[in-house]
Tab-separated table of C-alpha atoms in Angstrom:
chain	number	residue	atom	x	y	z
A	1	MET	CA	121.293	107.172	21.004
A	2	PRO	CA	119.053	104.284	19.867
A	3	GLY	CA	116.501	103.199	22.403
A	4	ARG	CA	116.648	106.421	24.429
A	5	ARG	CA	113.370	108.273	24.839
A	6	PRO	CA	113.375	111.907	23.589
A	7	TRP	CA	113.659	114.556	26.268
A	8	GLN	CA	110.369	115.827	27.591
A	9	PRO	CA	109.901	118.918	29.788
A	10	ASP	CA	108.149	118.559	33.067
A	11	MET	CA	104.572	119.639	32.412
A	12	GLN	CA	103.339	119.471	35.982
A	13	PRO	CA	103.844	123.199	36.759
A	14	ALA	CA	101.992	124.180	33.567
A	15	ARG	CA	98.840	122.729	34.963
A	16	LYS	CA	99.167	124.894	38.012
A	17	LEU	CA	99.223	128.106	35.957
A	18	LEU	CA	95.535	127.770	35.091
A	19	SER	CA	94.458	126.802	38.612
A	20	LEU	CA	93.463	128.759	41.664
A	21	LEU	CA	95.975	128.742	44.492
A	22	PHE	CA	95.193	127.544	47.978
A	23	LEU	CA	97.394	128.556	50.812
A	24	VAL	CA	97.436	126.738	54.137
A	25	LEU	CA	98.743	128.389	57.268
A	26	MET	CA	99.591	125.576	59.668
A	27	GLY	CA	100.857	125.828	63.244
A	28	THR	CA	101.415	122.852	65.441
A	29	GLU	CA	99.108	120.409	63.730
A	30	LEU	CA	97.778	119.895	60.195
A	31	THR	CA	94.688	117.901	59.471
A	32	GLN	CA	94.003	117.146	55.814
A	33	VAL	CA	90.489	117.406	54.556
A	34	LEU	CA	90.604	116.942	50.820
A	35	PRO	CA	87.797	118.341	48.682
A	36	THR	CA	85.340	115.793	47.365
A	37	ASN	CA	85.750	117.132	43.835
A	38	PRO	CA	88.971	119.108	43.280
A	39	GLU	CA	87.906	120.074	39.775
A	40	GLU	CA	84.946	122.041	41.110
A	41	SER	CA	86.479	123.935	43.998
A	42	TRP	CA	89.594	124.807	45.814
A	43	GLN	CA	89.987	124.125	49.521
A	44	VAL	CA	92.628	125.308	51.892
A	45	TYR	CA	92.070	122.809	54.621
A	46	SER	CA	94.217	123.888	57.596
A	47	SER	CA	96.403	126.794	58.681
A	48	ALA	CA	98.370	127.706	61.751
A	49	GLN	CA	101.307	129.385	63.345
A	50	ASP	CA	103.426	127.848	66.052
A	51	SER	CA	105.184	129.608	68.926
A	52	GLU	CA	107.762	131.094	66.543
A	53	GLY	CA	105.166	132.432	64.086
A	54	ARG	CA	105.830	129.804	61.414
A	55	CYS	CA	103.384	128.050	59.132
A	56	ILE	CA	103.069	125.758	56.081
A	57	CYS	CA	100.880	126.309	53.022
A	58	THR	CA	99.556	123.477	50.840
A	59	VAL	CA	97.606	123.541	47.539
A	60	VAL	CA	95.062	121.090	46.168
A	61	ALA	CA	94.670	121.939	42.470
A	62	PRO	CA	92.113	120.766	39.891
A	63	GLN	CA	93.396	118.805	36.949
A	64	GLN	CA	93.890	120.709	33.709
A	65	THR	CA	94.495	119.549	30.151
A	66	MET	CA	98.187	118.847	29.568
A	67	CYS	CA	99.938	120.744	26.871
A	68	SER	CA	101.468	119.012	23.914
A	69	ARG	CA	105.232	118.672	23.793
A	70	ASP	CA	107.020	121.014	21.418
A	71	ALA	CA	110.777	121.125	21.961
A	72	ARG	CA	112.309	124.488	21.458
A	73	THR	CA	115.792	125.843	21.588
A	74	LYS	CA	118.531	124.344	23.663
A	75	GLN	CA	118.842	127.579	25.609
A	76	LEU	CA	115.190	127.505	26.644
A	77	ARG	CA	115.536	123.915	27.809
A	78	GLN	CA	118.588	124.766	29.867
A	79	LEU	CA	116.804	127.724	31.420
A	80	LEU	CA	113.741	125.635	32.185
A	81	GLU	CA	115.917	122.984	33.821
A	82	LYS	CA	117.526	125.626	36.035
A	83	VAL	CA	114.131	126.930	37.139
A	84	GLN	CA	112.930	123.382	37.813
A	85	ASN	CA	116.078	122.623	39.789
A	86	MET	CA	115.461	125.771	41.770
A	87	SER	CA	111.913	124.645	42.567
A	88	GLN	CA	113.227	121.293	43.763
A	89	SER	CA	115.802	123.033	45.936
A	90	ILE	CA	113.082	125.188	47.438
A	91	GLU	CA	110.992	122.113	48.212
A	92	VAL	CA	113.871	120.460	50.056
A	93	LEU	CA	114.822	123.635	51.920
A	94	ASP	CA	111.195	124.400	52.686
A	95	ARG	CA	110.756	121.063	54.460
A	96	ARG	CA	113.862	121.637	56.587
A	97	THR	CA	113.894	125.386	57.278
A	98	GLN	CA	110.421	126.581	56.371
A	99	ARG	CA	110.032	128.242	59.764
A	100	ASP	CA	113.328	130.149	59.557
A	101	LEU	CA	113.385	133.784	58.449
A	102	GLN	CA	116.882	133.359	56.993
A	103	TYR	CA	115.311	131.351	54.164
A	104	VAL	CA	113.926	134.585	52.706
A	105	GLU	CA	117.455	135.933	52.244
A	106	LYS	CA	118.596	132.697	50.603
A	107	MET	CA	115.594	132.809	48.285
A	108	GLU	CA	116.400	136.385	47.297
A	109	ASN	CA	119.957	135.370	46.359
A	110	GLN	CA	118.589	132.543	44.205
A	111	MET	CA	116.261	134.992	42.479
A	112	LYS	CA	119.165	137.341	41.721
A	113	GLY	CA	120.975	134.439	40.098
A	114	LEU	CA	117.888	133.691	38.027
A	115	GLU	CA	117.758	137.301	36.858
A	116	SER	CA	121.336	137.001	35.675
A	117	LYS	CA	120.383	133.957	33.623
A	118	PHE	CA	117.491	135.878	32.092
A	119	ARG	CA	119.876	138.655	31.041
A	120	GLN	CA	122.176	136.115	29.378
A	121	VAL	CA	119.274	134.623	27.440
A	122	GLU	CA	118.123	138.120	26.431
A	123	GLU	CA	121.522	138.931	24.960
A	124	SER	CA	121.578	135.774	22.823
A	125	HIS	CA	117.910	135.805	21.799
A	126	ARG	CA	117.122	139.526	21.766
A	127	GLN	CA	115.413	139.539	18.385
A	128	HIS	CA	112.972	136.714	19.138
A	129	LEU	CA	112.206	136.631	22.867
A	130	ALA	CA	113.125	140.044	24.262
A	131	ARG	CA	109.645	141.175	25.207
A	132	GLN	CA	108.667	137.884	26.840
A	133	PHE	CA	111.768	137.621	28.992
A	134	LYS	CA	111.592	141.283	30.022
A	135	ALA	CA	108.076	140.650	31.279
A	136	ILE	CA	109.273	137.661	33.290
A	137	LYS	CA	112.162	139.670	34.729
A	138	ALA	CA	109.722	142.408	35.728
A	139	LYS	CA	107.725	139.818	37.659
A	140	MET	CA	110.863	138.934	39.618
A	141	ASP	CA	111.456	142.606	40.437
A	142	GLU	CA	107.901	142.897	41.748
A	143	LEU	CA	108.520	140.174	44.315
A	144	ARG	CA	110.959	142.129	46.450
A	145	PRO	CA	108.507	144.756	47.828
A	146	LEU	CA	106.378	141.903	49.179
A	147	ILE	CA	109.110	140.860	51.612
A	148	PRO	CA	108.750	143.622	54.275
A	149	VAL	CA	104.962	143.566	53.990
A	150	LEU	CA	104.703	139.874	54.770
A	151	GLU	CA	107.408	140.065	57.441
A	152	GLU	CA	105.385	142.745	59.226
A	153	TYR	CA	102.556	140.284	59.743
A	154	LYS	CA	104.837	137.467	60.899
A	155	ALA	CA	104.085	135.476	57.767
A	156	ASP	CA	107.576	134.232	57.031
A	157	ALA	CA	106.412	130.793	55.963
A	158	LYS	CA	103.699	132.298	53.789
A	159	LEU	CA	106.361	134.419	52.098
A	160	VAL	CA	108.450	131.343	51.368
A	161	LEU	CA	105.442	129.628	49.855
A	162	GLN	CA	104.647	132.651	47.690
A	163	PHE	CA	108.178	132.696	46.346
A	164	LYS	CA	107.912	128.974	45.669
A	165	GLU	CA	104.620	129.450	43.819
A	166	GLU	CA	106.064	132.337	41.786
A	167	VAL	CA	108.998	130.145	40.725
A	168	GLN	CA	106.508	127.481	39.696
A	169	ASN	CA	104.610	130.148	37.748
A	170	LEU	CA	107.836	131.085	35.951
A	171	THR	CA	108.371	127.450	35.080
A	172	SER	CA	104.868	127.295	33.651
A	173	VAL	CA	105.433	130.455	31.613
A	174	LEU	CA	108.668	129.039	30.230
A	175	ASN	CA	106.867	125.822	29.343
A	176	GLU	CA	104.271	127.801	27.441
A	177	LEU	CA	106.951	129.770	25.646
A	178	GLN	CA	108.624	126.518	24.706
A	179	GLU	CA	105.447	124.794	23.556
A	180	GLU	CA	103.235	127.563	22.276
A	181	ILE	CA	105.540	130.344	21.139
A	182	GLY	CA	104.028	130.211	17.701
A	183	ALA	CA	100.415	130.161	18.846
A	184	TYR	CA	100.274	133.006	21.363
A	185	ASP	CA	101.494	136.573	21.038
A	186	TYR	CA	102.940	138.729	23.793
A	187	ASP	CA	99.640	140.385	24.747
A	188	GLU	CA	97.963	137.069	25.426
A	189	LEU	CA	100.918	135.877	27.494
A	190	GLN	CA	100.863	139.083	29.521
A	191	SER	CA	97.124	138.662	30.090
A	192	ARG	CA	97.666	135.168	31.448
A	193	VAL	CA	100.346	136.353	33.842
A	194	SER	CA	98.180	139.237	35.077
A	195	ASN	CA	95.227	136.941	35.636
A	196	LEU	CA	97.378	134.585	37.684
A	197	GLU	CA	98.621	137.431	39.876
A	198	GLU	CA	95.090	138.713	40.495
A	199	ARG	CA	93.883	135.275	41.510
A	200	LEU	CA	96.865	134.838	43.823
A	201	ARG	CA	96.161	138.149	45.571
A	202	ALA	CA	92.477	137.304	45.917
A	203	CYS	CA	93.333	133.948	47.416
A	204	MET	CA	95.723	135.564	49.907
A	205	GLN	CA	92.979	137.982	50.995
A	206	LYS	CA	90.489	135.153	51.463
A	207	LEU	CA	92.908	133.450	53.829
A	208	ALA	CA	92.592	136.286	56.351
A	209	CYS	CA	89.698	134.490	58.065
A	210	GLY	CA	88.728	130.945	58.889
A	211	LYS	CA	87.219	128.559	61.408
A	212	LEU	CA	89.182	127.727	64.555
A	213	THR	CA	90.353	124.107	64.549
A	214	GLY	CA	93.307	124.087	66.930
A	215	ILE	CA	95.266	125.995	69.585
A	216	SER	CA	99.000	125.569	70.086
A	217	ASP	CA	100.879	124.917	73.301
A	218	PRO	CA	101.397	128.111	75.317
A	219	VAL	CA	104.515	130.256	75.146
A	220	THR	CA	105.267	132.094	78.387
A	221	ILE	CA	106.344	135.647	77.564
A	222	LYS	CA	106.712	137.010	81.088
A	223	THR	CA	105.866	136.292	84.717
A	224	SER	CA	104.710	139.415	86.537
A	225	GLY	CA	101.820	141.052	88.344
A	226	SER	CA	98.980	139.604	90.352
A	227	ARG	CA	96.794	136.608	89.658
A	228	PHE	CA	94.483	138.664	87.427
A	229	GLY	CA	95.132	141.187	84.671
A	230	SER	CA	95.329	141.844	80.947
A	231	TRP	CA	97.984	142.623	78.355
A	232	MET	CA	97.789	143.323	74.651
A	233	THR	CA	99.196	144.938	71.521
A	234	ASP	CA	97.367	147.180	69.053
A	235	PRO	CA	96.331	145.209	65.924
A	236	LEU	CA	96.021	148.475	63.973
A	237	ALA	CA	99.336	149.957	65.095
A	238	PRO	CA	101.413	151.419	62.225
A	239	GLU	CA	104.516	149.683	60.930
A	240	GLY	CA	107.291	149.770	63.501
A	241	ASP	CA	104.961	150.350	66.454
A	242	ASN	CA	105.332	147.214	68.566
A	243	ARG	CA	104.284	148.589	71.932
A	244	VAL	CA	102.850	146.324	74.617
A	245	TRP	CA	100.114	147.469	77.014
A	246	TYR	CA	99.862	145.973	80.494
A	247	MET	CA	97.060	146.317	83.087
A	248	ASP	CA	97.479	144.550	86.429
A	249	GLY	CA	94.386	143.603	88.447
A	250	TYR	CA	90.683	143.571	87.639
A	251	HIS	CA	89.229	146.533	89.574
A	252	ASN	CA	89.978	149.852	91.262
A	253	ASN	CA	93.148	150.467	89.231
A	254	ARG	CA	93.846	153.303	86.793
A	255	PHE	CA	97.447	152.817	85.666
A	256	VAL	CA	98.314	151.347	82.265
A	257	ARG	CA	101.915	150.417	81.532
A	258	GLU	CA	103.365	151.021	78.083
A	259	TYR	CA	106.412	149.001	76.972
A	260	LYS	CA	108.264	150.083	73.823
A	261	SER	CA	108.356	146.612	72.294
A	262	MET	CA	107.718	142.958	72.979
A	263	ALA	CA	111.451	142.512	73.567
A	264	ASP	CA	111.430	145.249	76.227
A	265	PHE	CA	108.395	143.679	77.838
A	266	MET	CA	110.068	140.289	77.991
A	267	THR	CA	113.493	141.356	79.237
A	268	THR	CA	113.138	144.618	81.173
A	269	ASP	CA	110.857	146.461	83.528
A	270	ASN	CA	111.217	149.815	81.785
A	271	PHE	CA	107.825	151.293	80.991
A	272	THR	CA	105.796	154.487	80.716
A	273	SER	CA	102.719	154.801	82.906
A	274	HIS	CA	99.367	156.228	81.766
A	275	ARG	CA	96.718	157.209	84.313
A	276	LEU	CA	93.129	156.596	83.232
A	277	PRO	CA	90.424	159.068	84.310
A	278	HIS	CA	88.413	156.234	85.891
A	279	PRO	CA	89.314	152.795	87.293
A	280	TRP	CA	88.536	149.854	85.068
A	281	SER	CA	86.408	146.805	85.759
A	282	GLY	CA	87.369	143.235	84.838
A	283	THR	CA	90.079	142.200	82.391
A	284	GLY	CA	88.238	142.821	79.125
A	285	GLN	CA	90.172	145.886	77.974
A	286	VAL	CA	91.506	146.254	74.421
A	287	VAL	CA	93.825	148.673	72.613
A	288	TYR	CA	92.611	149.416	69.093
A	289	ASN	CA	93.894	152.042	66.659
A	290	GLY	CA	95.649	154.096	69.331
A	291	SER	CA	92.813	154.094	71.878
A	292	ILE	CA	92.168	151.924	74.895
A	293	TYR	CA	88.598	150.725	75.414
A	294	PHE	CA	87.567	149.716	78.938
A	295	ASN	CA	84.550	149.193	81.172
A	296	LYS	CA	84.271	151.851	83.888
A	297	PHE	CA	84.289	150.294	87.358
A	298	GLN	CA	80.842	149.542	88.851
A	299	SER	CA	78.947	150.606	85.725
A	300	HIS	CA	77.871	149.434	82.278
A	301	ILE	CA	79.714	152.370	80.679
A	302	VAL	CA	82.320	151.769	77.978
A	303	ILE	CA	85.042	154.425	77.638
A	304	ARG	CA	87.301	155.159	74.673
A	305	PHE	CA	90.518	156.814	75.899
A	306	ASP	CA	93.194	158.186	73.549
A	307	LEU	CA	96.606	156.966	74.695
A	308	LYS	CA	98.482	159.765	72.898
A	309	THR	CA	96.509	162.781	74.097
A	310	GLU	CA	95.371	161.045	77.307
A	311	ALA	CA	91.850	162.328	76.817
A	312	ILE	CA	88.448	160.638	76.812
A	313	LEU	CA	87.172	160.529	73.243
A	314	LYS	CA	83.818	158.857	73.867
A	315	THR	CA	81.694	157.196	76.548
A	316	ARG	CA	78.555	155.128	76.053
A	317	SER	CA	76.346	152.900	78.182
A	318	LEU	CA	75.565	149.357	77.104
A	319	ASP	CA	71.835	149.247	77.749
A	320	TYR	CA	70.705	146.483	80.117
A	321	ALA	CA	74.214	145.030	80.411
A	322	GLY	CA	74.892	143.449	83.786
A	323	TYR	CA	77.755	144.891	85.833
A	324	ASN	CA	79.385	144.834	89.295
A	325	ASN	CA	79.699	141.021	89.271
A	326	MET	CA	76.101	140.438	88.174
A	327	TYR	CA	76.978	138.399	85.069
A	328	HIS	CA	80.683	137.653	85.296
A	329	TYR	CA	82.698	134.809	83.815
A	330	ALA	CA	83.050	131.699	85.969
A	331	TRP	CA	86.221	133.026	87.613
A	332	GLY	CA	84.479	136.222	88.835
A	333	GLY	CA	86.604	139.355	88.925
A	334	HIS	CA	83.982	141.911	87.772
A	335	SER	CA	84.275	140.371	84.297
A	336	ASP	CA	80.735	141.365	83.307
A	337	ILE	CA	81.675	143.273	80.129
A	338	ASP	CA	84.393	141.880	77.874
A	339	LEU	CA	85.612	144.030	74.961
A	340	MET	CA	87.229	142.271	71.978
A	341	VAL	CA	88.626	142.935	68.508
A	342	ASP	CA	88.976	140.737	65.441
A	343	GLU	CA	89.309	141.115	61.668
A	344	ASN	CA	85.895	142.819	61.578
A	345	GLY	CA	86.417	145.428	64.309
A	346	LEU	CA	85.303	146.085	67.894
A	347	TRP	CA	82.923	143.881	69.908
A	348	ALA	CA	81.369	143.768	73.380
A	349	VAL	CA	80.358	140.522	75.113
A	350	TYR	CA	78.104	140.702	78.172
A	351	ALA	CA	74.781	139.418	79.548
A	352	THR	CA	71.385	140.937	80.337
A	353	ASN	CA	68.334	140.142	82.418
A	354	GLN	CA	66.295	140.270	79.211
A	355	ASN	CA	68.370	137.372	77.843
A	356	ALA	CA	68.164	135.435	81.129
A	357	GLY	CA	71.830	135.977	81.938
A	358	ASN	CA	72.971	134.375	78.694
A	359	ILE	CA	75.762	135.822	76.593
A	360	VAL	CA	74.940	138.809	74.375
A	361	ILE	CA	77.248	139.859	71.516
A	362	SER	CA	77.226	143.455	70.242
A	363	LYS	CA	79.180	144.906	67.324
A	364	LEU	CA	80.370	148.422	68.223
A	365	ASP	CA	81.403	151.389	66.130
A	366	PRO	CA	85.006	151.997	67.280
A	367	VAL	CA	84.638	155.777	66.984
A	368	SER	CA	81.185	156.493	68.410
A	369	LEU	CA	80.786	153.268	70.447
A	370	GLN	CA	77.297	152.980	68.976
A	371	VAL	CA	75.867	149.453	68.970
A	372	LEU	CA	75.621	148.439	65.317
A	373	GLN	CA	74.077	144.986	65.764
A	374	THR	CA	73.320	142.583	68.623
A	375	TRP	CA	73.006	138.791	68.876
A	376	ASN	CA	71.437	136.947	71.829
A	377	THR	CA	72.926	133.517	72.524
A	378	SER	CA	71.673	130.709	74.739
A	379	TYR	CA	74.956	130.192	76.602
A	380	PRO	CA	74.963	131.228	80.322
A	381	LYS	CA	77.720	133.760	80.863
A	382	ARG	CA	78.470	132.613	84.412
A	383	SER	CA	79.236	129.138	83.039
A	384	ALA	CA	81.829	130.456	80.603
A	385	GLY	CA	85.484	130.386	81.590
A	386	GLU	CA	86.535	132.993	79.023
A	387	ALA	CA	85.631	133.994	75.462
A	388	PHE	CA	87.202	135.504	72.345
A	389	ILE	CA	86.137	136.366	68.789
A	390	ILE	CA	87.836	135.293	65.537
A	391	CYS	CA	86.396	136.336	62.161
A	392	GLY	CA	83.004	137.191	63.668
A	393	THR	CA	82.643	133.901	65.557
A	394	LEU	CA	82.508	133.915	69.360
A	395	TYR	CA	84.396	131.029	70.984
A	396	VAL	CA	83.675	130.136	74.628
A	397	THR	CA	85.781	127.990	76.953
A	398	ASN	CA	84.260	125.531	79.399
A	399	GLY	CA	86.293	126.753	82.371
A	400	TYR	CA	89.265	128.711	83.627
A	401	SER	CA	91.182	126.170	85.766
A	402	GLY	CA	92.443	122.635	85.236
A	403	GLY	CA	91.624	120.957	81.928
A	404	THR	CA	90.285	123.600	79.566
A	405	LYS	CA	88.828	123.498	76.072
A	406	VAL	CA	86.866	125.628	73.647
A	407	HIS	CA	83.488	123.932	73.420
A	408	TYR	CA	80.968	126.504	72.133
A	409	ALA	CA	81.002	128.669	69.003
A	410	TYR	CA	78.455	131.247	67.853
A	411	GLN	CA	78.660	132.453	64.226
A	412	THR	CA	77.350	136.016	63.972
A	413	ASN	CA	77.279	135.933	60.164
A	414	ALA	CA	74.660	133.157	60.251
A	415	SER	CA	73.210	133.590	63.787
A	416	THR	CA	73.908	129.909	64.476
A	417	TYR	CA	75.878	128.026	67.106
A	418	GLU	CA	77.544	124.661	67.593
A	419	TYR	CA	79.279	122.712	70.326
A	420	ILE	CA	82.901	121.934	69.545
A	421	ASP	CA	85.840	120.278	71.281
A	422	ILE	CA	89.168	122.126	70.953
A	423	PRO	CA	91.381	121.420	73.969
A	424	PHE	CA	94.314	123.625	74.899
A	425	GLN	CA	96.863	123.639	77.675
A	426	ASN	CA	95.989	125.649	80.795
A	427	LYS	CA	99.591	125.716	81.972
A	428	TYR	CA	99.194	127.736	85.185
A	429	SER	CA	95.636	126.667	86.072
A	430	HIS	CA	93.865	130.037	86.252
A	431	ILE	CA	93.022	131.957	83.066
A	432	SER	CA	91.552	135.398	83.768
A	433	MET	CA	92.015	136.925	80.297
A	434	LEU	CA	91.933	135.382	76.803
A	435	ASP	CA	91.795	137.654	73.738
A	436	TYR	CA	92.530	137.245	70.030
A	437	ASN	CA	94.815	139.605	68.111
A	438	PRO	CA	94.027	139.543	64.359
A	439	LYS	CA	97.402	141.014	63.400
A	440	ASP	CA	99.450	138.391	65.248
A	441	ARG	CA	96.909	135.601	64.620
A	442	ALA	CA	97.417	134.645	68.266
A	443	LEU	CA	95.602	134.457	71.595
A	444	TYR	CA	96.901	136.656	74.405
A	445	ALA	CA	96.271	135.221	77.867
A	446	TRP	CA	96.843	136.141	81.515
A	447	ASN	CA	97.250	132.917	83.471
A	448	ASN	CA	97.851	133.175	87.214
A	449	GLY	CA	100.415	135.978	86.963
A	450	HIS	CA	101.935	134.736	83.687
A	451	GLN	CA	101.558	136.513	80.350
A	452	ILE	CA	101.388	133.873	77.614
A	453	LEU	CA	100.635	133.462	73.913
A	454	TYR	CA	98.834	130.740	71.953
A	455	ASN	CA	98.962	130.433	68.181
A	456	VAL	CA	95.801	129.296	66.426
A	457	THR	CA	94.989	126.960	63.539
A	458	LEU	CA	92.265	128.161	61.170
A	459	PHE	CA	90.435	126.130	58.528
A	460	HIS	CA	89.670	127.889	55.231
A	461	VAL	CA	87.323	126.928	52.399
A	462	ILE	CA	87.615	128.986	49.224
A	463	ARG	CA	85.471	128.172	46.221
A	464	SER	CA	86.322	129.372	42.744
A	465	ASP	CA	83.109	131.419	42.545
A	466	GLU	CA	84.322	133.492	45.525
A	467	LEU	CA	87.346	134.825	43.670
């Protein structure tokens, strides 16, 4: 029709094909910190999970040279429009139901419909585009095994984002087929797709760690036990093992409760009891790879106890570590030695006379309990309310009752520290245990007889030279 502009395909997704992907895991709050020069680096600038384990991922991408328009067949245009419409539908649904696991099933149905369209195009264009469309269909088939893996780590929102990015990748591939089908052969196209997948996987791995920037409101899981205690899950438990471990009190107790699942822990009082060979001290116990690690009462001895065979696997003394309420947290309770786990393994936090009662951090071998490396901080342990480690950084709270915040961080990878201000809600006014679980990306807390969870927000910076 005269005066009407010729149809042009949307080139925006094509630019994203050549860019690194940034994923943002956001919980209750999201604070944007845009990179000063997006063309030089990628930044993922906030990530979190809320009380239901849901998060949002955002990408800041460098600009790339736009491809020239080269209209192809009517069938390709129709297919491209369907993929673009699907991306738009995902955007709308993502904003409304991003935190809902049912979205994964809806997305899978959409993908099946897309496969059907690919088969139709194959039948009508078999001689010219068979190899290219088979490769794209194979990419769709590869997406399905990712679903249970990501669900296992409570990354439903991350899964939705990955599907969204893959659809955008398909759009970009179709754009290239439409614009450059004469300039690039199948091998080069396959190389581009493989490179994109490798960069996506590398980016996902980089997002495992980050700097703490926020803590969500608490979620009360159960109300039971005394004022002091600890509870936990095993971050290295195999798939399907969702047991909860529960230890009431902070001294002169030997019995560990085992609940079959978080649901059982929340709704029933059915448990199996394990008797430790020695009473524990404090609330700094952890379960890691099938063993429970605890501080033997009135000693600086750390014990590794196998929960399956109910046998001691290893004992070791932490040289010079204070014990028996010598260097406890501010709330007391024989909390001299606090054992922790994070993405890097097993840690012990304590204090010594040699370090003037200030906090000492030791990295432990989880099998032999040998001290691998030690860092001396300048923070008095008796002034700390509680502490936990995320990605090799020790975070210390300013108290255990009333208004509470994380206000000190020590980075073991650089042997540096800083004072920070990350408030969080102390709902029941007496925190006697606060530990991070790297699998759940959450803080487990015992607060005045209440077992509660906090989700965390982590800030990630990923530069292109790291991938």
